[in-house]
Amino acid sequence: MEPTQRTLKNCESIADLIALFLKSQGVTRVYGLCGGHIMPIWMRLDAHGIRIIDTRDERAAVYMAHAEAELTGRPGVALVTAGPGVTNAITGIANAHVARAPVLVISGTPPMAQEHRGGLQDMSHIPLVQSITRFARTVRYADLVLANLYEALACAMGQGGESGPSFIDFPVDVLRSQPSPAVLLPEHFKPIVLPRLTADASALKAAVDMLWHAKRPLFISGRGARGSSQALQQLLQTLGAVYLDTGESRGLVPDSHASVVAAMRGQVMQSADVVVTLGRKLDFQLAFGSPAVFGPVKFIRLSDNAAELRDNRRADVELLGDVNLSLQALLKLGGQKTPATDHAWSSSLREKHVQRVDKLHQAMNEEQPGSDGLMHPNRVLAALRHALPSDAVVVADGGDFLSFARVGLSTPNYLDPGPLGCIGIGTPFGIAASLACPDKTVVVATGDGAFGFNAMEIDTAVRHQAPVLIVVANNGAWAIEVRDQQETHGKVVGTQLQFADHASMAQAFGMHAQRVVRAEDLPAAIDKALKNLPALLDVLVTPQAVSSDAKSGLAWVPDLQALSSWDDLERSWRQGANPASA
Ligand SMILES: Cc1ncc(C[n+]2csc(CCOP(=O)(O)OP(=O)(O)O)c2C)c(N)n1
Ligand SMILES: [Mg+2]
């Protein structure tokens, strides 16, 4: 909502102006932790009806802003105080940076007269956050506050580049000062609309030629493909292509679509002849696009920013443009042409995918307990699958348990620690998700180790009545690391936890909570918890269950590739390609 001339005239301080700006950009919630250096903004946010979700650690506040951005499509905002407020926030900023989540982090600095003189919480924030932000600036001149805020938000949203976190701070005396009437221009309050371009016509034509001649076309989507669901589904169907989602764009193509072959990832990557990446980097999850894994395949890469166009592997066709518009253009150009796709290839992959998924779901219900008598983590996930609506928001977190949950809980609304592997996001993400999506069931499925990082945020959930269900898979260990130690080093050290009573902990903060030991007690416990949100279930599970991430070698961190099987392929390919160095 743009402020009226009258509101602008009555604007009492720069802090007030910042609140007005955020309101004009549709911000309804700000996550933060109070402090003198930001208090003027804090109070004016409240005065303008922006809800403050006060957290117990600044890192959690940034995680929450991140989740809000992911689920609403609008930038999330965190407000953190100077010095330790900013240093605590840094992991959250780093996570948003790697995940490319549009987050605006606002902070304060000492009054200008005390800057760099040892004032309270006097610290240069900008160099600390520079390498993990799209915009990082201290604004000392009051007349430039609005223009800089606008820029910070536009950069966070990905204006001309990758989306991600922006950081802006202001000396507290500037926040308290009066704005000059000359800068109160309505133009600064216009909603930010990013320009969207269609890719170059000749590159589009080359892509159509390649795609319609492909025998085994594979599409892989990432964050930049969000918003292109309809065009993508249509193109997949037209071509009879297969499709892999990589966690960044879950739900874009529903599981029921004939192109979805997620359970066959390894085989698909090695057998496609044309691979199309949509708004996706070729990072470790995609074997860096290595020919050792993908083979001598042709690549088409489409993205609205150059960073996702060339990283790790040049494409035969590189399309710089908005993914949705460009997919529509491809469909139009392809027109009535007949694709050369080998339908036997794609339908056999789809068949095997469906069989694998069915088998997994069946097995999840029947998994046997460990020799310790504790239930298999898949039993927890099977009970959740049964209880949750199909559009639930699922936040998965942890080591082994994250790995089980990622495959065991299919939902279009899914968040996890992402490519930074930033465990601990579970409870903060879940709280923000439950506030941002009040009409959806929100569940956090977390390992006990991961839960500990931000366990204190159960207090935030209770105080703000955030209707989230937290399910802790309590195996008394950083289990995925235990396995790595057992297999690689033959000794377990510093990786055991203590089956702590997380239910009592939650109850101490006024949260409904229950410990569950027997699998048969899960349905009733989940049902009761969902009726008493926010709630926590502390479920004892066996640490002996080996997840696919543990089997794949992810925790061990091989030298050349993220997974051991890819690492082996890469090693022999390099030796073959470079016999002299073998
Ligand atoms: C911030 C952070 N610290 C450490 C790690 C390394 N790490 C990855 S998984 C994991 C174990 C997680 O334990 P838990 O949440 O209990 O899940 P489990 O493996 O026991 O199912 C650790 C320590 C990480 N990814 N991120
Ligand atoms: Mg654990």
XYZ file of C-alpha atoms and ligand atoms in Angstrom:
609
model
C 0.000 0.000 0.000
C 1.555 3.302 -1.090
C 1.492 5.971 1.623
C -0.624 9.051 1.010
C 0.835 12.548 0.796
C -0.614 13.140 4.255
C 1.105 10.126 5.814
C 4.337 11.236 4.221
C 3.922 14.753 5.573
C 3.365 13.355 9.060
C 6.397 11.084 8.773
C 8.144 11.633 12.073
C 11.579 10.101 11.564
C 13.779 8.134 9.208
C 12.781 5.017 11.168
C 9.170 5.874 10.436
C 10.024 6.264 6.770
C 11.625 2.806 6.712
C 8.454 1.308 8.191
C 6.344 3.137 5.614
C 8.578 1.865 2.851
C 8.327 -1.752 3.996
C 4.572 -1.458 4.289
C 4.353 -0.012 0.794
C 6.219 -3.095 -0.493
C 3.673 -5.458 1.041
C 5.707 -6.510 4.081
C 3.324 -7.707 6.807
C 5.761 -9.499 9.142
C 9.304 -8.758 10.237
C 11.404 -11.311 12.126
C 13.893 -9.948 14.603
C 15.527 -9.631 17.972
C 15.436 -6.242 19.711
C 18.316 -3.909 20.569
C 18.885 -0.208 21.093
C 20.476 0.344 17.685
C 17.322 -0.762 15.867
C 14.640 0.171 18.379
C 13.427 3.248 16.454
C 12.594 1.018 13.444
C 11.133 -1.711 15.661
C 8.684 0.728 17.283
C 7.594 2.308 14.006
C 7.000 -1.112 12.395
C 4.639 -1.859 15.231
C 2.998 1.567 14.911
C 2.264 0.856 11.245
C 0.747 -2.550 11.935
C 3.654 -4.670 10.696
C 3.770 -7.723 12.951
C 7.035 -8.290 14.739
C 7.931 -11.934 15.285
C 10.530 -11.684 18.024
C 12.905 -14.635 18.055
C 15.492 -15.951 20.526
C 18.475 -15.670 18.194
C 19.133 -13.513 15.145
C 20.154 -16.556 13.088
C 16.641 -17.932 13.560
C 15.149 -14.574 12.547
C 16.963 -14.685 9.206
C 15.990 -18.343 8.683
C 12.372 -17.333 9.280
C 12.566 -14.443 6.812
C 14.080 -16.933 4.344
C 11.193 -19.405 4.741
C 8.654 -16.614 4.444
C 10.261 -15.563 1.149
C 10.287 -19.126 -0.176
C 6.642 -19.741 0.585
C 5.087 -16.375 -0.267
C 7.255 -15.373 -3.227
C 7.733 -11.963 -1.564
C 10.990 -10.909 0.106
C 11.324 -11.798 3.791
C 12.613 -9.171 6.213
C 14.777 -9.603 9.311
C 15.688 -6.846 11.753
C 18.781 -7.487 13.876
C 20.749 -5.279 16.196
C 24.363 -4.110 15.806
C 27.512 -6.152 16.477
C 26.583 -9.607 17.813
C 23.103 -9.222 16.331
C 24.701 -9.129 12.906
C 27.327 -11.790 13.575
C 24.591 -14.139 14.850
C 22.600 -13.429 11.694
C 25.480 -14.353 9.395
C 24.737 -18.080 9.083
C 21.181 -17.204 8.088
C 22.468 -14.719 5.525
C 24.935 -17.270 4.164
C 22.175 -19.822 3.809
C 19.929 -17.367 1.945
C 22.932 -16.488 -0.235
C 23.553 -20.057 -1.323
C 19.828 -20.790 -1.646
C 19.351 -17.457 -3.478
C 16.410 -16.572 -1.233
C 15.289 -12.931 -1.388
C 15.834 -11.698 2.162
C 16.357 -8.143 3.395
C 18.360 -7.868 6.612
C 18.190 -4.491 8.342
C 20.450 -3.428 11.185
C 21.703 -0.394 13.067
C 25.105 1.012 13.946
C 26.294 3.338 16.715
C 25.537 7.065 16.373
C 27.902 8.675 13.872
C 29.782 10.595 16.571
C 30.738 7.273 18.215
C 31.568 5.282 15.099
C 35.007 3.589 15.107
C 35.725 4.929 18.585
C 34.850 1.830 20.554
C 31.165 2.599 20.926
C 28.802 -0.080 22.202
C 28.520 -2.842 19.578
C 30.667 -0.797 17.232
C 31.637 -3.068 14.369
C 31.959 -2.712 10.613
C 29.178 -4.981 9.397
C 29.620 -4.440 5.688
C 32.917 -6.320 5.182
C 31.479 -9.196 7.226
C 28.469 -9.670 4.973
C 29.804 -8.390 1.649
C 30.724 -11.746 0.165
C 27.340 -13.303 0.956
C 24.961 -10.531 -0.097
C 23.679 -8.971 -3.314
C 23.749 -5.507 -1.731
C 25.510 -4.393 1.459
C 25.639 -0.760 2.464
C 25.609 1.538 5.479
C 23.460 4.591 4.795
C 24.534 7.601 6.785
C 22.884 10.394 4.816
C 19.183 10.587 5.664
C 18.123 11.841 2.242
C 19.478 8.676 0.623
C 17.709 6.183 2.867
C 14.733 5.559 0.617
C 16.671 5.218 -2.606
C 19.041 2.727 -0.942
C 16.236 0.711 0.584
C 14.603 0.449 -2.810
C 17.855 -0.730 -4.342
C 18.496 -3.220 -1.531
C 15.108 -4.813 -2.027
C 15.350 -4.864 -5.820
C 18.772 -6.560 -5.618
C 17.401 -9.131 -3.145
C 14.635 -9.942 -5.611
C 17.203 -10.564 -8.322
C 17.177 -7.440 -10.421
C 19.539 -8.223 -13.277
C 21.227 -11.057 -11.405
C 20.689 -13.794 -8.873
C 18.182 -13.219 -6.098
C 19.520 -13.449 -2.548
C 20.068 -11.569 0.663
C 20.584 -7.804 0.889
C 21.945 -6.068 3.954
C 21.427 -2.456 4.931
C 22.192 -0.617 8.164
C 21.855 2.907 9.540
C 23.448 4.801 12.432
C 20.832 5.029 15.146
C 21.001 8.847 15.226
C 20.107 8.830 11.533
C 17.106 6.636 12.350
C 15.998 9.171 14.950
C 16.445 12.166 12.625
C 13.770 13.970 10.652
C 13.438 13.211 6.957
C 13.742 16.193 4.681
C 10.454 16.838 2.848
C 12.340 16.985 -0.456
C 13.027 13.234 -0.455
C 9.555 12.041 0.426
C 8.727 11.262 -3.162
C 5.920 8.784 -3.909
C 8.102 7.206 -6.628
C 10.138 5.522 -3.897
C 7.059 3.637 -2.768
C 6.123 2.112 -6.081
C 6.044 -1.692 -5.868
C 9.172 -3.268 -7.337
C 8.504 -5.027 -10.619
C 11.455 -6.834 -12.157
C 11.927 -6.645 -15.934
C 11.371 -9.971 -17.699
C 13.019 -10.693 -21.010
C 12.499 -13.486 -23.526
C 15.681 -15.174 -24.717
C 17.295 -14.238 -28.027
C 15.317 -15.419 -31.074
C 18.184 -17.221 -32.854
C 19.179 -19.059 -29.657
C 15.548 -20.098 -29.165
C 15.475 -21.455 -32.697
C 18.662 -23.446 -32.115
C 17.146 -24.865 -28.939
C 13.997 -25.935 -30.755
C 16.062 -27.690 -33.441
C 18.024 -29.553 -30.809
C 15.008 -30.440 -28.664
C 12.778 -31.652 -31.446
C 15.633 -33.820 -32.777
C 16.501 -35.247 -29.354
C 15.869 -38.927 -28.727
C 16.197 -38.823 -24.965
C 15.531 -35.283 -23.707
C 15.843 -34.569 -19.980
C 14.683 -31.360 -18.262
C 16.086 -30.360 -14.874
C 14.534 -27.438 -13.048
C 15.879 -25.180 -10.310
C 14.829 -22.123 -8.422
C 14.751 -19.934 -11.537
C 12.035 -22.138 -13.055
C 9.504 -21.339 -10.366
C 6.467 -19.710 -11.892
C 6.785 -21.653 -15.142
C 4.768 -24.704 -14.113
C 2.188 -24.571 -16.875
C 4.563 -23.915 -19.776
C 7.011 -26.533 -18.484
C 4.375 -29.228 -18.108
C 3.109 -28.488 -21.586
C 6.574 -28.651 -23.121
C 7.371 -31.914 -21.313
C 4.167 -33.397 -22.604
C 4.678 -32.124 -26.151
C 8.159 -33.616 -26.309
C 7.474 -36.708 -24.202
C 10.615 -35.710 -22.277
C 11.589 -36.821 -18.775
C 11.967 -34.490 -15.839
C 13.992 -34.210 -12.642
C 13.392 -31.672 -9.927
C 16.280 -30.903 -7.621
C 14.699 -29.722 -4.391
C 14.768 -26.068 -5.438
C 11.554 -26.272 -7.413
C 9.515 -29.034 -5.815
C 5.876 -29.042 -6.818
C 6.504 -27.333 -10.156
C 5.561 -30.527 -11.982
C 3.197 -32.769 -9.993
C 4.298 -36.319 -9.211
C 1.374 -37.580 -11.283
C 2.879 -36.091 -14.495
C 4.134 -38.794 -16.878
C 7.530 -37.044 -17.189
C 8.454 -37.278 -13.501
C 11.172 -39.909 -12.985
C 12.790 -38.667 -9.766
C 13.499 -42.144 -8.400
C 15.572 -42.953 -11.508
C 17.908 -39.972 -11.239
C 21.183 -41.855 -11.716
C 20.018 -43.760 -14.786
C 18.354 -40.739 -16.358
C 21.423 -38.549 -15.998
C 23.542 -41.181 -17.693
C 21.234 -42.004 -20.556
C 19.800 -38.671 -21.772
C 21.110 -37.241 -25.059
C 19.931 -33.639 -24.530
C 19.848 -32.109 -21.045
C 18.018 -28.845 -20.422
C 18.677 -26.922 -17.204
C 16.049 -24.371 -16.254
C 17.157 -21.724 -13.753
C 19.540 -24.238 -12.217
C 23.225 -24.245 -11.456
C 25.170 -27.376 -12.193
C 26.334 -27.759 -8.609
C 27.341 -30.845 -6.621
C 23.790 -32.216 -6.727
C 24.095 -32.420 -10.515
C 27.646 -33.767 -10.593
C 28.867 -30.313 -11.748
C 27.519 -31.278 -15.167
C 30.569 -33.507 -15.593
C 30.905 -35.528 -18.817
C 32.069 -38.364 -16.555
C 28.521 -38.645 -15.228
C 26.368 -37.228 -18.025
C 28.397 -38.610 -20.897
C 28.801 -36.924 -24.287
C 25.414 -35.272 -24.092
C 24.286 -31.918 -25.462
C 23.268 -29.221 -23.014
C 20.741 -26.428 -23.335
C 20.762 -23.965 -20.476
C 18.052 -21.407 -19.824
C 18.133 -18.841 -17.044
C 17.324 -15.209 -16.371
C 20.829 -14.626 -15.026
C 24.273 -15.353 -16.340
C 25.407 -17.149 -13.174
C 23.169 -20.093 -14.053
C 24.063 -20.135 -17.707
C 27.665 -21.253 -17.808
C 28.764 -22.547 -14.415
C 30.808 -25.753 -14.614
C 29.709 -26.728 -18.100
C 29.175 -24.633 -21.196
C 26.015 -25.455 -23.053
C 25.512 -26.018 -26.760
C 22.713 -23.487 -26.552
C 22.706 -20.825 -23.835
C 19.454 -18.961 -23.423
C 19.480 -15.833 -21.268
C 15.903 -14.896 -20.461
C 12.934 -15.368 -18.207
C 12.285 -19.113 -17.935
C 8.512 -18.942 -18.232
C 8.460 -16.561 -21.186
C 11.205 -18.452 -22.963
C 9.507 -21.844 -22.479
C 6.360 -20.349 -23.962
C 8.414 -19.100 -26.899
C 9.917 -22.591 -27.407
C 6.448 -24.124 -27.469
C 5.287 -21.589 -29.997
C 8.337 -22.049 -32.224
C 8.139 -25.829 -32.006
C 4.536 -25.544 -33.100
C 3.247 -28.661 -34.840
C 6.684 -30.248 -35.420
C 6.889 -33.923 -34.517
C 9.447 -34.655 -31.804
C 11.948 -37.495 -32.310
C 11.739 -38.673 -28.693
C 12.200 -42.375 -28.044
C 8.990 -43.027 -26.140
C 10.058 -46.516 -25.143
C 12.945 -44.907 -23.209
C 10.817 -42.349 -21.385
C 7.916 -44.644 -20.590
C 10.172 -47.397 -19.295
C 11.871 -44.893 -16.979
C 8.493 -43.658 -15.785
C 7.307 -47.213 -15.170
C 10.394 -48.053 -13.141
C 10.042 -44.775 -11.221
C 6.453 -45.571 -10.239
C 7.431 -49.109 -9.206
C 10.288 -47.834 -7.071
C 8.141 -45.210 -5.340
C 5.365 -47.731 -4.648
C 7.891 -50.184 -3.294
C 9.407 -47.533 -1.063
C 6.024 -46.510 0.351
C 5.158 -50.126 0.999
C 8.518 -50.774 2.662
C 8.165 -47.653 4.831
C 5.101 -49.157 6.527
C 6.889 -52.400 7.281
C 10.418 -51.374 8.290
C 11.643 -53.438 11.219
C 13.115 -51.985 14.436
C 16.854 -52.031 15.073
C 18.530 -54.545 17.410
C 18.076 -51.865 20.093
C 14.309 -52.353 19.749
C 13.804 -48.766 18.559
C 11.624 -48.075 15.535
C 12.986 -47.358 12.056
C 12.766 -43.642 11.092
C 10.689 -44.590 8.044
C 7.902 -45.674 10.396
C 7.650 -42.075 11.617
C 7.529 -40.825 8.043
C 4.945 -43.431 7.026
C 2.695 -42.318 9.887
C 3.143 -38.688 8.861
C 2.407 -39.488 5.203
C -0.812 -41.041 6.327
C -1.847 -38.124 8.541
C -0.824 -35.126 6.440
C -2.900 -33.524 3.696
C -1.292 -33.690 0.239
C -0.567 -29.938 0.233
C 1.113 -29.868 3.656
C 4.278 -27.810 4.056
C 7.111 -30.132 5.023
C 10.389 -28.874 6.457
C 13.009 -31.634 6.612
C 16.218 -31.276 8.614
C 19.021 -33.446 9.945
C 21.469 -36.022 8.598
C 20.129 -39.552 8.088
C 16.638 -38.372 8.956
C 16.726 -35.609 6.336
C 17.731 -38.206 3.779
C 14.822 -40.488 4.732
C 12.355 -37.574 4.861
C 13.397 -36.126 1.488
C 12.285 -39.267 -0.309
C 9.647 -40.459 2.144
C 7.490 -37.344 2.342
C 6.342 -36.198 -1.060
C 4.735 -32.772 -1.073
C 4.726 -29.804 -3.423
C 5.671 -27.514 -0.495
C 9.024 -28.650 0.765
C 11.956 -26.870 2.439
C 15.248 -28.235 3.738
C 18.816 -27.110 4.593
C 19.532 -26.675 0.878
C 22.872 -26.727 -0.915
C 24.684 -25.082 2.026
C 23.750 -28.168 4.062
C 22.751 -25.730 6.768
C 21.208 -28.023 9.355
C 19.245 -26.379 12.170
C 16.813 -24.512 9.950
C 13.922 -26.841 10.856
C 12.098 -25.132 13.709
C 12.589 -21.529 12.454
C 11.545 -22.475 8.897
C 8.523 -24.302 10.306
C 7.444 -21.377 12.486
C 7.617 -18.916 9.600
C 5.893 -21.385 7.277
C 2.994 -21.787 9.687
C 2.590 -18.013 9.930
C 2.946 -17.452 6.189
C 0.589 -20.310 5.230
C -2.111 -20.326 7.919
C -4.391 -22.466 5.767
C -1.857 -25.290 5.435
C -0.639 -27.984 7.804
C 3.043 -27.386 8.554
C 5.305 -30.117 9.867
C 8.995 -30.077 10.699
C 10.662 -33.482 10.417
C 14.022 -33.094 12.123
C 16.879 -35.115 13.534
C 17.640 -34.578 17.216
C 21.020 -33.040 16.438
C 19.600 -30.579 13.927
C 16.757 -29.702 16.292
C 19.214 -28.627 18.995
C 20.620 -25.678 17.035
C 17.424 -23.636 17.287
C 15.509 -25.608 19.906
C 14.930 -22.408 21.875
C 12.637 -21.189 19.100
C 9.922 -23.451 20.514
C 9.453 -20.487 22.836
C 8.878 -18.241 19.801
C 6.372 -20.734 18.401
C 4.391 -20.731 21.653
C 4.453 -16.978 22.200
C 3.327 -16.295 18.633
C 0.940 -19.237 18.479
C 2.625 -20.455 15.299
C 0.649 -23.615 14.445
C 3.557 -25.889 13.605
C 4.112 -29.577 14.372
C 7.725 -30.450 15.145
C 8.631 -34.129 14.954
C 12.042 -34.930 16.388
C 13.525 -38.235 15.237
C 15.499 -38.879 18.389
C 18.269 -41.391 17.752
C 20.605 -40.007 20.415
C 23.285 -39.216 17.871
C 24.564 -37.210 14.953
C 23.924 -40.542 13.320
C 25.083 -39.939 9.750
C 28.437 -38.798 11.144
C 28.637 -41.818 13.463
C 28.369 -44.088 10.448
C 31.089 -42.193 8.608
C 33.371 -42.587 11.625
C 32.596 -46.290 11.974
C 33.220 -47.033 8.318
C 36.061 -44.662 7.531
C 37.897 -44.263 10.810
C 36.928 -47.270 12.929
C 36.244 -45.153 15.996
C 33.266 -43.152 17.227
C 34.215 -39.893 18.882
C 32.221 -36.752 19.647
C 29.170 -37.797 17.669
C 26.926 -39.305 20.339
C 24.040 -37.408 21.910
C 21.896 -38.559 24.822
C 18.300 -39.378 23.801
C 17.389 -36.147 25.567
C 13.773 -35.609 26.565
C 12.735 -32.972 24.032
C 9.078 -33.356 24.975
C 9.748 -32.149 28.525
C 11.782 -29.307 27.126
C 8.879 -28.201 24.927
C 6.416 -28.579 27.780
C 8.564 -26.264 29.881
C 7.794 -23.550 27.330
C 4.071 -24.301 27.314
C 4.000 -26.382 24.133
C 1.904 -29.520 23.754
C 4.437 -32.339 23.550
C 4.674 -36.095 23.832
C 7.387 -38.712 23.679
C 6.532 -41.648 21.441
C 8.381 -44.966 21.721
C 6.122 -47.469 19.929
C 5.253 -47.161 16.234
C 1.651 -48.161 16.942
C 1.246 -45.089 19.161
C 2.218 -42.687 16.360
C -1.172 -42.169 14.637
C -2.947 -41.127 17.851
C -0.024 -38.970 18.946
C 0.117 -37.196 15.582
C -3.636 -36.710 15.595
C -3.609 -35.215 19.086
C -0.628 -33.003 18.272
C -2.309 -31.636 15.129
C -5.274 -30.657 17.299
C -3.038 -28.851 19.799
C -0.603 -26.829 17.706
C 2.072 -25.723 18.189
C 3.188 -29.166 19.239
C 6.250 -31.387 19.413
C 6.617 -35.143 19.209
C 9.867 -36.637 20.446
C 10.006 -39.987 18.711
C 12.667 -42.513 19.672
C 14.167 -44.078 16.552
C 17.040 -46.448 15.972
C 20.405 -44.956 15.014
C 21.123 -48.169 13.073
C 18.984 -47.286 10.029
C 21.263 -46.484 7.106
C 19.987 -43.689 4.844
C 20.665 -43.269 1.137
C 22.802 -40.185 1.861
C 24.957 -42.306 4.172
C 25.230 -45.048 1.535
C 26.044 -42.595 -1.245
C 29.077 -41.236 0.609
C 27.704 -37.683 0.878
C 28.749 -37.354 4.534
C 32.236 -38.637 3.765
C 32.879 -35.875 1.190
C 34.794 -37.609 -1.633
C 37.535 -35.670 -3.460
C 36.084 -35.073 -6.917
C 32.336 -35.496 -6.691
C 29.725 -35.397 -3.920
C 28.670 -39.034 -4.256
C 31.034 -42.007 -4.185
C 29.604 -43.547 -7.378
C 30.069 -40.265 -9.274
C 33.496 -39.855 -7.708
C 34.491 -43.271 -9.101
C 33.164 -42.343 -12.550
C 34.979 -39.019 -12.453
C 38.254 -40.647 -11.411
C 38.245 -43.243 -14.170
C 37.057 -40.705 -16.745
C 39.912 -38.367 -15.831
C 42.396 -41.190 -16.095
C 40.986 -42.175 -19.470
C 40.949 -38.600 -20.686
C 44.459 -37.984 -19.380
C 46.362 -41.287 -19.677
C 49.653 -39.516 -18.930
C 48.544 -38.628 -15.419
C 47.148 -42.100 -14.664
C 25.584 -26.221 10.739
C 26.059 -27.597 10.416
N 26.888 -28.222 11.292
C 27.300 -29.473 11.036
C 26.909 -30.132 9.896
C 27.414 -31.542 9.594
N 26.298 -32.497 9.754
C 25.570 -32.902 8.698
S 24.401 -34.018 9.110
C 24.870 -34.008 10.706
C 24.183 -34.907 11.711
C 22.763 -34.527 11.975
O 22.275 -35.231 13.081
P 20.749 -35.377 13.351
O 20.056 -34.103 13.065
O 20.539 -35.940 14.699
O 20.275 -36.403 12.222
P 20.616 -37.987 12.145
O 21.770 -38.140 11.193
O 20.942 -38.439 13.514
O 19.362 -38.589 11.600
C 25.923 -33.121 10.924
C 26.562 -32.850 12.229
C 26.082 -29.409 8.999
N 25.656 -29.932 7.853
N 25.663 -28.165 9.297
Mg 20.187 -37.838 15.348
